[in-house]
Structure formats: structure tokens, C-alpha cells
Coordinates of C-alpha atoms in Angstrom, one line a residue:
M259 CA -5.9 -11.4 -22.2
K260 CA -3.0 -10.0 -20.3
K261 CA -0.8 -12.2 -18.2
Y262 CA -1.5 -10.3 -15.0
Q263 CA -4.7 -8.6 -13.8
V264 CA -2.7 -6.4 -11.3
V265 CA 1.0 -5.6 -11.1
G266 CA 2.2 -3.7 -8.0
I267 CA 5.4 -1.7 -7.5
G268 CA 6.5 -0.8 -4.0
N269 CA 8.6 -1.4 -1.0
A270 CA 9.5 -5.0 -0.3
I271 CA 9.5 -5.0 3.5
V272 CA 9.4 -7.8 6.0
D273 CA 6.7 -6.9 8.6
V274 CA 7.4 -7.9 12.2
L275 CA 4.4 -7.4 14.6
S276 CA 4.0 -7.6 18.3
R277 CA 1.5 -6.3 20.9
S278 CA 2.5 -3.5 23.2
D279 CA 0.8 -1.0 25.5
D280 CA 1.2 2.8 25.7
S281 CA 3.7 2.7 28.5
F282 CA 6.0 0.6 26.4
L283 CA 5.7 3.0 23.5
D284 CA 6.5 5.9 25.7
H285 CA 9.5 4.1 27.3
M286 CA 10.9 3.2 23.8
G287 CA 10.2 6.7 22.4
I288 CA 7.8 5.4 19.8
Q289 CA 5.2 7.9 18.5
K290 CA 1.8 6.1 18.5
G291 CA -0.2 5.6 15.4
I292 CA 2.1 6.7 12.7
M293 CA 4.9 5.4 10.5
Q294 CA 8.4 6.5 11.4
L295 CA 11.5 5.8 9.4
V296 CA 14.4 4.5 11.5
E297 CA 18.1 3.8 10.8
K298 CA 19.7 0.4 11.0
D299 CA 20.9 0.7 14.7
R300 CA 17.5 1.8 15.9
A301 CA 15.8 -1.0 13.9
E302 CA 18.0 -3.6 15.7
V303 CA 17.1 -2.1 19.2
L304 CA 13.4 -2.2 18.5
Y305 CA 13.5 -5.7 17.0
A306 CA 15.3 -7.0 20.1
A307 CA 12.6 -5.4 22.3
M308 CA 9.7 -7.1 20.5
E309 CA 7.9 -10.0 22.3
G310 CA 5.9 -12.7 20.6
R311 CA 7.0 -11.5 17.1
V312 CA 4.9 -12.5 14.1
Q313 CA 6.8 -12.2 10.8
A314 CA 5.5 -11.9 7.3
P315 CA 6.3 -10.4 3.9
G316 CA 4.9 -6.9 3.9
G317 CA 4.9 -3.5 2.4
S318 CA 1.8 -1.7 1.5
V319 CA 1.4 -2.8 -2.2
A320 CA 2.6 -6.3 -1.3
N321 CA -0.2 -6.6 1.2
T322 CA -2.7 -5.4 -1.4
L323 CA -1.4 -8.1 -3.8
A324 CA -1.9 -10.7 -1.1
G325 CA -5.6 -9.6 -0.8
L326 CA -6.0 -9.8 -4.6
G327 CA -4.5 -13.3 -4.5
N328 CA -7.1 -14.2 -1.9
L329 CA -9.6 -13.0 -4.5
G330 CA -8.1 -15.2 -7.2
L331 CA -6.5 -12.6 -9.4
K332 CA -3.2 -13.2 -11.2
T333 CA -0.6 -10.7 -9.8
A334 CA 3.0 -9.8 -10.0
F335 CA 5.2 -7.6 -7.8
I336 CA 8.1 -5.3 -8.7
G337 CA 10.3 -4.7 -5.7
R338 CA 13.9 -4.9 -4.5
V339 CA 15.3 -7.3 -1.8
R340 CA 18.8 -8.4 -1.0
D341 CA 20.0 -11.9 -1.4
D342 CA 20.1 -12.4 2.4
A343 CA 17.9 -14.6 4.7
L344 CA 15.1 -12.0 4.9
G345 CA 15.2 -11.3 1.2
R346 CA 15.0 -15.0 0.2
F347 CA 12.2 -15.4 2.8
Y348 CA 10.3 -12.5 1.3
A349 CA 10.6 -13.7 -2.3
Q350 CA 9.6 -17.2 -1.4
E351 CA 6.6 -16.1 0.6
M352 CA 5.3 -13.9 -2.2
E353 CA 5.6 -16.8 -4.7
Q354 CA 3.7 -19.1 -2.2
I355 CA 0.7 -16.7 -2.1
G356 CA 0.6 -16.8 -5.9
T357 CA 2.3 -13.5 -6.7
V358 CA 5.1 -13.6 -9.2
F359 CA 8.2 -11.9 -7.7
A360 CA 9.5 -10.2 -10.8
N361 CA 12.9 -9.2 -9.4
P362 CA 15.3 -11.9 -8.1
P363 CA 17.1 -11.0 -4.8
V364 CA 20.1 -8.8 -5.4
A365 CA 23.4 -10.7 -4.8
G366 CA 25.8 -8.4 -2.9
G367 CA 23.1 -5.7 -2.5
E368 CA 24.2 -2.4 -1.1
L369 CA 21.9 -2.5 1.9
P370 CA 20.1 -5.3 3.9
T371 CA 16.5 -6.3 3.1
S372 CA 14.0 -3.8 4.5
R373 CA 11.9 -4.5 7.6
S374 CA 9.2 -2.7 9.6
M375 CA 8.6 -3.2 13.3
I376 CA 4.9 -2.8 14.0
F377 CA 3.7 -2.3 17.6
V378 CA 0.0 -2.9 18.0
S379 CA -1.8 -1.2 20.9
P380 CA -4.8 -2.6 22.8
D381 CA -7.0 -0.1 20.9
G382 CA -5.9 -1.5 17.5
E383 CA -3.6 1.4 16.6
R384 CA -0.4 0.5 14.9
S385 CA 2.9 2.2 15.4
M386 CA 5.3 1.4 12.6
N387 CA 9.0 1.8 12.7
T388 CA 10.4 1.1 9.3
Y389 CA 14.0 0.6 8.2
L390 CA 13.8 1.1 4.4
G391 CA 17.0 -0.7 3.5
I392 CA 17.5 -1.9 0.0
S393 CA 13.8 -1.5 -1.1
A394 CA 14.1 2.3 -1.2
E395 CA 16.8 1.9 -3.8
L396 CA 14.4 0.6 -6.4
G397 CA 14.8 2.5 -9.7
P398 CA 13.8 2.3 -13.4
D399 CA 16.4 -0.4 -14.0
D400 CA 14.4 -2.7 -11.7
V401 CA 11.3 -2.3 -13.8
S402 CA 10.6 -4.8 -16.5
E403 CA 8.5 -3.1 -19.2
D404 CA 7.4 -6.5 -20.3
V405 CA 5.9 -7.2 -16.9
A406 CA 4.2 -3.8 -16.8
A407 CA 2.9 -4.1 -20.3
E408 CA 1.3 -7.5 -19.4
A409 CA -0.8 -5.8 -16.6
D410 CA -4.5 -4.8 -16.9
I411 CA -3.8 -2.6 -13.9
V412 CA -0.6 -1.3 -12.2
F413 CA -0.7 -0.1 -8.7
L414 CA 2.0 2.2 -7.3
E415 CA 3.0 2.8 -3.7
G416 CA 3.5 6.4 -2.7
Y417 CA 6.1 5.6 -0.1
L418 CA 8.7 5.0 -2.9
F419 CA 8.3 8.6 -4.1
D420 CA 11.0 10.0 -1.9
K421 CA 13.8 9.4 -4.3
D422 CA 14.2 10.5 -7.9
K423 CA 14.9 7.0 -9.1
G424 CA 11.7 5.8 -7.4
K425 CA 9.8 8.5 -9.3
D426 CA 11.4 7.4 -12.6
A427 CA 10.5 3.8 -11.8
F428 CA 6.9 4.8 -11.4
K429 CA 6.8 6.7 -14.7
R430 CA 8.4 3.8 -16.5
T431 CA 5.9 1.3 -15.1
A432 CA 2.9 3.5 -15.7
R433 CA 3.9 4.4 -19.3
A434 CA 4.6 0.8 -20.2
C435 CA 1.2 -0.3 -18.8
R436 CA -0.8 2.4 -20.4
A437 CA 0.9 2.1 -23.8
A438 CA -0.3 -1.5 -23.8
G439 CA -3.9 -0.5 -23.0
G440 CA -3.8 -0.9 -19.2
R441 CA -4.6 1.5 -16.4
A442 CA -2.2 2.9 -13.9
G443 CA -2.8 4.4 -10.4
I444 CA -1.3 5.1 -7.0
A445 CA -2.0 4.8 -3.3
I446 CA -0.8 8.1 -2.0
S447 CA 0.4 6.3 1.2
D448 CA 1.7 9.1 3.4
P449 CA 0.8 12.8 3.8
F450 CA 4.3 13.7 4.9
C451 CA 5.7 12.2 1.6
V452 CA 3.2 14.3 -0.3
E453 CA 4.4 17.4 1.5
R454 CA 8.0 16.7 0.5
H455 CA 7.1 16.2 -3.2
R456 CA 3.8 17.9 -3.8
A457 CA 4.4 19.3 -7.2
D458 CA 5.8 15.9 -8.5
F459 CA 2.9 14.0 -7.0
L460 CA 0.4 16.3 -8.7
A461 CA 2.3 16.1 -12.0
L462 CA 2.3 12.3 -11.8
I463 CA -1.4 12.1 -11.1
E464 CA -2.3 14.5 -13.9
N465 CA 0.0 13.2 -16.6
E466 CA 0.6 9.5 -15.9
L467 CA -2.3 8.0 -14.0
D468 CA -5.8 6.8 -14.4
Y469 CA -6.8 6.6 -10.7
V470 CA -5.7 7.7 -7.2
I471 CA -6.5 6.3 -3.8
G472 CA -5.9 8.2 -0.5
N473 CA -7.3 8.9 2.9
E474 CA -8.5 12.4 4.0
A475 CA -5.1 13.5 5.3
E476 CA -3.3 12.4 2.1
I477 CA -5.8 14.1 -0.2
R478 CA -5.6 17.3 1.9
A479 CA -1.8 17.2 1.7
L480 CA -2.0 17.6 -2.0
Y481 CA -3.3 21.1 -1.7
Q482 CA -2.1 22.3 1.8
N483 CA -5.5 23.2 3.2
D484 CA -8.4 21.8 5.2
D485 CA -11.0 22.0 2.5
L486 CA -11.5 18.3 1.8
E487 CA -14.4 18.8 -0.6
G488 CA -12.5 21.4 -2.6
D489 CA -9.4 19.2 -2.6
L490 CA -11.4 16.2 -3.9
A491 CA -12.8 18.3 -6.7
A492 CA -9.3 19.6 -7.6
V493 CA -7.9 16.1 -7.8
A494 CA -11.0 14.9 -9.8
A495 CA -10.2 17.7 -12.3
I496 CA -6.9 16.2 -13.2
C497 CA -7.6 12.4 -12.7
P498 CA -10.7 10.5 -13.9
L499 CA -11.0 8.3 -10.8
V500 CA -10.4 9.5 -7.2
V501 CA -11.1 7.4 -4.2
C502 CA -11.0 8.9 -0.7
T503 CA -11.3 6.7 2.4
R504 CA -12.7 8.5 5.4
S505 CA -12.4 6.1 8.2
G506 CA -15.8 5.7 10.0
D507 CA -17.4 8.2 7.6
G508 CA -17.1 5.8 4.7
V509 CA -15.6 6.2 1.2
T510 CA -16.1 9.0 -1.4
I511 CA -15.5 8.1 -5.0
L512 CA -15.4 10.7 -7.8
H513 CA -15.5 9.0 -11.2
E514 CA -15.9 11.0 -14.5
G515 CA -18.0 13.7 -13.0
R516 CA -20.1 11.5 -10.8
R517 CA -19.9 11.2 -7.0
I518 CA -20.5 8.0 -5.0
D519 CA -20.5 7.9 -1.2
V520 CA -20.2 4.4 0.3
P521 CA -21.1 4.0 4.0
V522 CA -19.3 1.7 6.4
T523 CA -20.2 0.0 9.6
R524 CA -18.2 1.3 12.5
V525 CA -16.3 -1.3 14.4
T526 CA -13.5 -1.3 17.0
P527 CA -10.4 -2.7 15.3
V528 CA -8.4 -5.5 16.8
D529 CA -5.5 -4.3 14.6
A530 CA -5.7 -1.5 12.1
T531 CA -2.6 -2.7 10.2
G532 CA -3.4 -3.2 6.6
A533 CA -6.8 -1.6 6.5
G534 CA -5.9 0.8 3.6
D535 CA -4.0 -2.0 1.8
Q536 CA -7.0 -4.3 1.9
F537 CA -9.4 -1.6 1.0
A538 CA -7.3 -1.1 -2.1
A539 CA -7.4 -4.9 -2.8
G540 CA -11.2 -5.0 -2.7
F541 CA -11.5 -1.9 -4.8
L542 CA -9.0 -3.0 -7.4
Y543 CA -10.7 -6.3 -7.6
G544 CA -13.9 -4.6 -8.4
L545 CA -12.1 -2.4 -11.0
A546 CA -10.5 -5.4 -12.6
A547 CA -13.8 -7.3 -12.7
G548 CA -15.7 -4.4 -14.3
A549 CA -17.9 -3.7 -11.3
D550 CA -19.7 -0.4 -10.9
M551 CA -18.0 2.1 -8.6
E552 CA -20.4 1.6 -5.7
T553 CA -19.9 -2.1 -5.8
A554 CA -16.1 -1.7 -6.0
G555 CA -16.2 0.7 -3.0
R556 CA -18.3 -1.8 -1.0
M557 CA -15.8 -4.6 -1.9
G558 CA -13.0 -2.4 -0.5
C559 CA -14.9 -1.8 2.7
V560 CA -15.6 -5.5 3.2
A561 CA -12.0 -6.4 2.7
A562 CA -10.8 -3.7 5.1
G563 CA -13.4 -4.8 7.7
E564 CA -12.0 -8.3 7.5
V565 CA -8.4 -7.4 8.1
I566 CA -9.0 -5.1 11.1
G567 CA -10.8 -7.9 12.9
H568 CA -7.5 -9.8 13.6
M569 CA -3.8 -9.3 14.0
G570 CA -1.8 -8.8 10.8
P571 CA -2.1 -6.9 7.5
R572 CA -3.5 -9.7 5.3
P573 CA -6.9 -11.4 5.1
E574 CA -7.3 -14.7 7.0
T575 CA -10.7 -15.7 5.6
S576 CA -12.1 -16.1 2.1
L577 CA -12.8 -12.6 0.7
P578 CA -15.0 -14.1 -2.1
E579 CA -17.2 -15.7 0.5
L580 CA -17.5 -12.4 2.3
F581 CA -18.4 -10.7 -0.9
R582 CA -21.0 -13.3 -1.7
A583 CA -22.5 -12.9 1.8
E584 CA -22.9 -9.2 1.1
G585 CA -24.4 -9.8 -2.3
L586 CA -21.4 -8.4 -4.2
L587 CA -20.7 -11.5 -6.3

């Protein structure tokens, strides 16, 4: 048996959340419902304007690992933080939830630890303003091939794909995992990142990965059109497992020539932060446990449904209990 069931590689970002209404967003010049990158000065202004802040270690893949820890899997995280107060907080918190933090905080790091200011509207929409800081500098030298080789599954975060050294880190991780008999895959994360690096994304999916997870906008961005069905077929032609989340319309899974559509129950979210991250946690749990694709998809939907029912990007109740209540365990 491998040491880890899932190893994630991604941005190590401290999440800072607060509630706000649309008038506040307009006043602060924040575009609602999307993730925007900000520079250090802008980050400080937004941080100072937040009321009732809730702080937690975040980043998309790190949130997924928290969900997998809730489900009892052994996990590790490859990420980059500075040896400052936020960086030490991040590393300690990850260890406390049971995820091995593979990279020690960088002493004298070139940039501060990354952070994301997340403003949650009354309708549950989240407006994310992210200062990437040192996490965006992650490269192949930060990847321990021993850690990657000890993973049944590695999970990559598309947000890190904006820099060449991030791409190289992905390849190093995926190759070490697959060479040792594991499976590697990616959450596409952001259609705008896809548009900047479309050819490289497609090459990575075709040549280095065993599965890909994305929402409708992200899948469409791979091929620059509005033909979702055609795009799904195109991705499935180069990758054996494709998972597309479609919000209230459910989830479509294409696996080795077979299509599975998993319905969802429509609910009004309290906070949509982390919905995709926890869907990935539930789905990857099913994948690691050897569940069939429909069951894995349903697990993802249950995990996502739990997290949108409260503030914050990580589950607050026992996911195994929820799975048992749905007849999934």
C-alpha cells in the first residue's frame, strides 16, 4: 500500500472571509462572483475593509484535501509558504487536519505568504480577491518525487498553471506518481487561465493525466466554443476520465466510452465557496475507494451540498455519515 491515498499540489493560500452586500462590492470596485488577482497594496486595503473576518488555510486543492481528511483518507500537500506568521499558521493548520505539509515554510522567502479575501453576498455568491504571493512561485524544485510516488492519486490545481515552473512542477508530480503505478489528474480551476495556456493545458491532459475535473465554462474554454457536448467528447478522446460539474443541472462523467449523468437537488446556497473543491473531495474519495463512477459522482454532489449550506469552504459535519444516509457507504 502507498503512504498516501491522495497528494495534492496547489496554491497555499490563507482564506479570509466576511459577509458583504452588493453596495459594498460596488463601492470597493469588486466584481461579484469571480476570482480576481490583486497586488499587495490592494490586498491590504481589502483586508482592512473586512468586518467579522474568518480566517482559515485555503487554496482550492488544500480545501479538497480537508474534505478527504474528513473522509478519513491519508493525504499530503505540496505547496509553498513563507516562514512568516501566516505561513506558519497555514502549515500548522494543515497538519492539524491530518494532511502532511510536505514543504517546510521558506525562510527568507521572496514574497509574503499568499492570501485571498472572499466577500460572501446574501445570495451565497463569493467574490474572491487573491494575492498570490509566494505560492505562485512553486516550481519543480519544491516537488518531492518520493512524496508523489507514494500517492495512489495526485490532484493538481489549474490556478498554478500560469507560470512555466508551475507547469514543470505539475509534470514532475504527475510523472513520479504514474511511474509508481498511481493516477494523476487536474481540476481545471479557471477558464481565464485555460484561455491563456490552452495548448499547454490540452497537452498536459493528453500526455500526462488520467482524469480531469472542470465546470461547464472551464471545459468550453479548452476549445473556444459553446458546444459543450462536442467539447466533452473532445476531452474524452484524449483522457480516459472526464468529469463536468453543471451546477443545478448535475454532473456529467465520461469514463472509457461510457457516459453517466448524475442529478443534483437544487438548493439556495448560504455560501458557494468551496463547492467545486468539496465535489472533488467526494469524487476522489469514491475513486480512491474503487466505487463505480455514478457512486463517486453522487459522493461529490453530497460533499458539495454540505459545504454550500454554511459559511466557509470546508465541511463542518461528518461526510461519511452523510454518505451513509444516502446509501453510498
